[in-house]
mmCIF file of C-alpha atoms in Angstrom:
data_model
loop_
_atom_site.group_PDB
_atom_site.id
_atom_site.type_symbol
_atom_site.label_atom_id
_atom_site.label_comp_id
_atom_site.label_asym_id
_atom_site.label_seq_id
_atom_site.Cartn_x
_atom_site.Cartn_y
_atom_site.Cartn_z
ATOM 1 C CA UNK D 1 111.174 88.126 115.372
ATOM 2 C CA UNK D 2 108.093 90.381 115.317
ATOM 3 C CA UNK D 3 105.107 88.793 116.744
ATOM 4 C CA UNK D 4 102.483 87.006 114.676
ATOM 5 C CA UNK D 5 99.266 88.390 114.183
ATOM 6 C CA UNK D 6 97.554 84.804 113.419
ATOM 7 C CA UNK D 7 93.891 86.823 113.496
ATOM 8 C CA UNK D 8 94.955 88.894 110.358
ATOM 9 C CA UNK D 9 96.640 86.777 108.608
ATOM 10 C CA UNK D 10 93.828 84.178 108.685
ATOM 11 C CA UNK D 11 91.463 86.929 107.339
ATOM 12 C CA UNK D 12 93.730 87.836 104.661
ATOM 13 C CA UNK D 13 94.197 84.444 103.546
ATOM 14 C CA UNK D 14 89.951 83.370 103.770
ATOM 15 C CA UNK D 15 89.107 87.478 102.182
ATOM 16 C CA UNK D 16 87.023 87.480 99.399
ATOM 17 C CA UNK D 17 85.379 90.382 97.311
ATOM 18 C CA UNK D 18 81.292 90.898 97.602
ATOM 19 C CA UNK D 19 79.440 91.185 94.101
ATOM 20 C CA UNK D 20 78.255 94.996 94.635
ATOM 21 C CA UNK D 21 75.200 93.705 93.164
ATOM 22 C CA UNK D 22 74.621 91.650 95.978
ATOM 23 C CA UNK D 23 75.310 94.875 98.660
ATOM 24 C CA UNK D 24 72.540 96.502 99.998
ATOM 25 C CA UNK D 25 71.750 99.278 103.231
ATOM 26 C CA UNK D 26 72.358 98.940 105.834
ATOM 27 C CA UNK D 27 76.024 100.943 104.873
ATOM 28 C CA UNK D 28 78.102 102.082 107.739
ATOM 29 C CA UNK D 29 77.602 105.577 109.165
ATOM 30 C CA UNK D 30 80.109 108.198 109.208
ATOM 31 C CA UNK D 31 81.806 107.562 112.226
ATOM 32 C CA UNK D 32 82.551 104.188 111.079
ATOM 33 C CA UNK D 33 83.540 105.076 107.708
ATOM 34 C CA UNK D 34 85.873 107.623 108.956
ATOM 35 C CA UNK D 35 87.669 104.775 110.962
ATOM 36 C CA UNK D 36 87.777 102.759 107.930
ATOM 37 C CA UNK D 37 88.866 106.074 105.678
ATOM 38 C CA UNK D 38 91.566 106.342 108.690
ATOM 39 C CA UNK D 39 92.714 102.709 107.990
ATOM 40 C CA UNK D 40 92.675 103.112 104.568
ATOM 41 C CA UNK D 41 95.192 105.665 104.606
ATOM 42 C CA UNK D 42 97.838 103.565 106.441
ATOM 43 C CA UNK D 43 99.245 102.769 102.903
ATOM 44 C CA UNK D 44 102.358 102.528 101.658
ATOM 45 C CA UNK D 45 103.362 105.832 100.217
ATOM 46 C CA UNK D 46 106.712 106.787 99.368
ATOM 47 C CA UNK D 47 107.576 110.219 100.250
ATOM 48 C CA UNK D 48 104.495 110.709 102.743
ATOM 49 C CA UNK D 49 102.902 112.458 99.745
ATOM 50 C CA UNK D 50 99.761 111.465 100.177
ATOM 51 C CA UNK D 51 99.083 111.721 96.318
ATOM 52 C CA UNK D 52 95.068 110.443 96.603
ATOM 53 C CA UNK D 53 92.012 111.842 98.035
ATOM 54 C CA UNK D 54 88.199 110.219 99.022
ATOM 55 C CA UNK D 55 85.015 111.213 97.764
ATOM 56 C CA UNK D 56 82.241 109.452 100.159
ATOM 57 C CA UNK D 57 78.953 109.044 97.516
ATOM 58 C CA UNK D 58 75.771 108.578 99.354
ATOM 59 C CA UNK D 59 72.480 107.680 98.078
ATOM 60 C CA UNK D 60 71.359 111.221 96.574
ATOM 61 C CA UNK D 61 75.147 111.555 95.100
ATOM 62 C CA UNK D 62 74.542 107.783 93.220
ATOM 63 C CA UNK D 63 71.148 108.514 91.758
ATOM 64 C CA UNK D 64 72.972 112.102 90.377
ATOM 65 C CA UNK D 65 75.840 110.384 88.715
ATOM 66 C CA UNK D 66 73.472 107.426 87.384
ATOM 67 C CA UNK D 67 71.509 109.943 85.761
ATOM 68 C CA UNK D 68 74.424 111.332 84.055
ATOM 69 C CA UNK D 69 75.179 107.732 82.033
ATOM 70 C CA UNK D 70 73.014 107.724 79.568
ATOM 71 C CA UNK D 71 73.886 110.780 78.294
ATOM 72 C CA UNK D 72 78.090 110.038 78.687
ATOM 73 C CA UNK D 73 77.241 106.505 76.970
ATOM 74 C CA UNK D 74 75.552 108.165 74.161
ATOM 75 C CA UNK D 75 78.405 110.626 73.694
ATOM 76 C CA UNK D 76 80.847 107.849 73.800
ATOM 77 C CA UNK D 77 79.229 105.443 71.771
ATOM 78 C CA UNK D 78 79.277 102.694 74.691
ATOM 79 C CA UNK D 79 77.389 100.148 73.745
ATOM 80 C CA UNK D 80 74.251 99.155 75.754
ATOM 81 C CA UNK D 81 75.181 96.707 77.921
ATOM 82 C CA UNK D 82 77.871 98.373 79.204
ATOM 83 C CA UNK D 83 75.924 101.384 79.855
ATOM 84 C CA UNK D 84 73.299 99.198 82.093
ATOM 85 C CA UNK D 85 76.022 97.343 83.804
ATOM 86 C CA UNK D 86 77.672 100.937 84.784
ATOM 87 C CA UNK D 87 73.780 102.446 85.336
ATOM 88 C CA UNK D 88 73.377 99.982 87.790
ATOM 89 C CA UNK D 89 76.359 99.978 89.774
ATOM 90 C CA UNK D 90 75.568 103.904 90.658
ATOM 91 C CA UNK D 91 71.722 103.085 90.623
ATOM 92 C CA UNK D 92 71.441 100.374 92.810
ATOM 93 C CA UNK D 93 74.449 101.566 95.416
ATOM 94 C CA UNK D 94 73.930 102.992 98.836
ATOM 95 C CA UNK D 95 78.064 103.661 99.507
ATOM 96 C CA UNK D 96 80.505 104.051 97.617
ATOM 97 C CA UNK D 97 83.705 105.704 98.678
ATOM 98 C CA UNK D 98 85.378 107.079 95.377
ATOM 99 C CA UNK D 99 89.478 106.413 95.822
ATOM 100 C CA UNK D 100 90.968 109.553 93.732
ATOM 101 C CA UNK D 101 94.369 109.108 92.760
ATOM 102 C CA UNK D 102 95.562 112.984 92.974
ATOM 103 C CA UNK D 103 98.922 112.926 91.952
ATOM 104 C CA UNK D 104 101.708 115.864 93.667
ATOM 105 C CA UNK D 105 104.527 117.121 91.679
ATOM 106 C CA UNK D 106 107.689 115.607 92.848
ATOM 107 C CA UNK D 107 111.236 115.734 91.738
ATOM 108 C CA UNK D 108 111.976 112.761 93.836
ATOM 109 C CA UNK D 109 108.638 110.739 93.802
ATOM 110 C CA UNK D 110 107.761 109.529 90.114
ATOM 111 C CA UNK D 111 104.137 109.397 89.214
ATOM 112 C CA UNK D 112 103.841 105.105 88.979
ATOM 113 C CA UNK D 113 104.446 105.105 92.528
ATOM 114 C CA UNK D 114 102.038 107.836 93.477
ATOM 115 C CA UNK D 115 99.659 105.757 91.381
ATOM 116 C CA UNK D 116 100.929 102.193 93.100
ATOM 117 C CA UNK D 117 99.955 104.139 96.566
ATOM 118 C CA UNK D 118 96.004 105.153 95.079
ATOM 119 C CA UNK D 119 95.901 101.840 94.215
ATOM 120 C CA UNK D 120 97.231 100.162 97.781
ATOM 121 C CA UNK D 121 94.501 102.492 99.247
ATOM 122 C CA UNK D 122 91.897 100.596 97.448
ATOM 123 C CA UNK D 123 92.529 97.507 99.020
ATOM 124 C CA UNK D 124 93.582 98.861 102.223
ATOM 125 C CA UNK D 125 89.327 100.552 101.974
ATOM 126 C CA UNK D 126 88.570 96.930 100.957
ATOM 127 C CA UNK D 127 89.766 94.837 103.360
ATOM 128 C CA UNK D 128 89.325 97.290 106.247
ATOM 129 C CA UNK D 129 85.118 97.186 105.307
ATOM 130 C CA UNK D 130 85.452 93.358 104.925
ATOM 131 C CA UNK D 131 87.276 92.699 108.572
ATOM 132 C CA UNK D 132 84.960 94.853 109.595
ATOM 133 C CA UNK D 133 82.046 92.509 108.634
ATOM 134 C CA UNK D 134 80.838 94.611 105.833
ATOM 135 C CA UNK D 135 80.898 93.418 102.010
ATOM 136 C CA UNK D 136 82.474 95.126 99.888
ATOM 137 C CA UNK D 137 83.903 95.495 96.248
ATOM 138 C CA UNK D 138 86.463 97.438 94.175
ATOM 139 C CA UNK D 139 84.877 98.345 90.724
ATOM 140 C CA UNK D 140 86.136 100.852 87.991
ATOM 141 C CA UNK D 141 83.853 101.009 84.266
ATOM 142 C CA UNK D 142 84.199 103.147 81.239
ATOM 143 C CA UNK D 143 82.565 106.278 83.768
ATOM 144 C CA UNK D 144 85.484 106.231 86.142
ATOM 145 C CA UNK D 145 87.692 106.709 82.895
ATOM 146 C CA UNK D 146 85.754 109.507 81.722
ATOM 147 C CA UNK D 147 87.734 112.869 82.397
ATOM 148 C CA UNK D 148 84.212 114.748 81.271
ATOM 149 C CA UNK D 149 81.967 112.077 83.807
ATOM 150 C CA UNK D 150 84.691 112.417 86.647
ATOM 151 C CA UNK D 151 84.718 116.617 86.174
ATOM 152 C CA UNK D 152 81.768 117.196 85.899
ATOM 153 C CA UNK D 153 80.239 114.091 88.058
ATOM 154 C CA UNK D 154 82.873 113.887 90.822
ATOM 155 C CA UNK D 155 84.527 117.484 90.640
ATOM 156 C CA UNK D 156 88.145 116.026 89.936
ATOM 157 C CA UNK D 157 90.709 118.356 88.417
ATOM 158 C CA UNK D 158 92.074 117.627 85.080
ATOM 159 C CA UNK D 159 94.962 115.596 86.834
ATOM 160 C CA UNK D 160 92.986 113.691 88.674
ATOM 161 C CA UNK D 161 91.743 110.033 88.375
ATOM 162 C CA UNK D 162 89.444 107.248 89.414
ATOM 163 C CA UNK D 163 91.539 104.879 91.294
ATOM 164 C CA UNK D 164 88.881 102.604 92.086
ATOM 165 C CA UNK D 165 85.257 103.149 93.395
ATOM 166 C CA UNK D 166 84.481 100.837 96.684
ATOM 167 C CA UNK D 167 81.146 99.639 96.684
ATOM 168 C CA UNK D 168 80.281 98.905 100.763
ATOM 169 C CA UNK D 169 76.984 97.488 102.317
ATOM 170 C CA UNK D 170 75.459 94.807 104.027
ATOM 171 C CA UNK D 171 76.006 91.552 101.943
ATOM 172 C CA UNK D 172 72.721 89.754 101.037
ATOM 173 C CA UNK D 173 74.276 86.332 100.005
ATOM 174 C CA UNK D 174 77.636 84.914 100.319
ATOM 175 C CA UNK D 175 79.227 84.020 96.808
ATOM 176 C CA UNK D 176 81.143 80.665 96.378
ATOM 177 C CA UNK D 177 84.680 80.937 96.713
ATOM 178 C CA UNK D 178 86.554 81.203 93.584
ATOM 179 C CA UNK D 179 89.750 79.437 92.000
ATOM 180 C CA UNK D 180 92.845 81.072 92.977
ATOM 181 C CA UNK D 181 95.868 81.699 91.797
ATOM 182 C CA UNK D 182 98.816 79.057 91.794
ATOM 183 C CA UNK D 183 101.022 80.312 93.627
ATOM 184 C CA UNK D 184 104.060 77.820 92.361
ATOM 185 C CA UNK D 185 103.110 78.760 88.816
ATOM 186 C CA UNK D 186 103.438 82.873 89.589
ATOM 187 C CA UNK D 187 106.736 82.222 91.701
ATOM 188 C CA UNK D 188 110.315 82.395 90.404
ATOM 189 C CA UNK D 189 112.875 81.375 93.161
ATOM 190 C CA UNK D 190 116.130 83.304 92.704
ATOM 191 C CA UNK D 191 119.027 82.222 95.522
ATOM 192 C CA UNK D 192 121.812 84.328 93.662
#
């Protein structure tokens, strides 16, 4: 039997998201968001094709794509509240490391598991900022399902999408835990 790793598993089972609203600078510097890029990317990913890129958005890259809501909200018809709630999450960020899911053409691999891998990525990013004492949050919005705001915005290709955009920082307050899931309720126990 492999050996237990009583350290991780106590962090996964105590982990817990940070409100991005609540993130602020400090953010990590390159050499430690490489390492956590690097852990990211130790994902499940079925035929090694690797079908999802980063896009690391610093300060000056935020305050570009929050000026380009107002005009996508318009265009869309989004209503107001949702077009603050997005403003701000660009606005007020100092990281955020974009997760692009960039699917390959495979004969062998079909496109919901190249989209099952972006999405592991995500909360590999996640919970390698949180164990590494940074908070940190996975958010998406009507802008990261824009194909004209992630062009034009983020430089994606037509086949390209948002997989999730993770908001990373120094936390300034510690939210509450929430309820969980039951777990008996979710769980079906099959013997044959």
């Amino acid at each position: 039997m492999p050996k237990r790793n009583q350290a991780a598993l106590d962090f996964l089972l105590s982990r817990r998201s940070r409100p991005a609203k609540t993130l602020r600078g400090p953010v990590p510097d390159r050499a430690e968001i490489e390492l956590l890029l690097t852990a990211a990317a130790r994902t499940p990913d079925h035929g090694k094709l690797e079908p999802w890129r980063f896009i690391v958005l610093e300060k000056p890259a935020l305050e570009r794509l929050a000026g380009m809501v107002p005009a996508r909200a318009e265009a869309l018809d989004v209503p107001e509240d949702k077009r603050d709630k997005v403003l701000a999450q660009f606005r007020d960020a100092d990281l955020v490391i974009a997760v692009i899911e960039s699917p390959v053409l495979s004969d062998k691999i079909p496109p919901i598991e190249q989209t099952y891998s972006a999405g592991a990525v995500c909360l590999s990013l996640l919970n390698a900022a949180l164990a590494s004492g940074w908070g940190a949050n996975w958010l998406s919005g009507w802008a990261s399902h824009d194909p004209e705001f992630c062009i034009e915005g983020l430089g994606l290709t037509p086949n390209e999408r948002v997989a999730g955009l993770i908001h990373i920082g120094t936390e300034t307050s510690t939210p509450p835990e929430r309820p969980r899931p039951d777990i008996a309720a979710k769980t079906t126990w099959r013997s044959a």
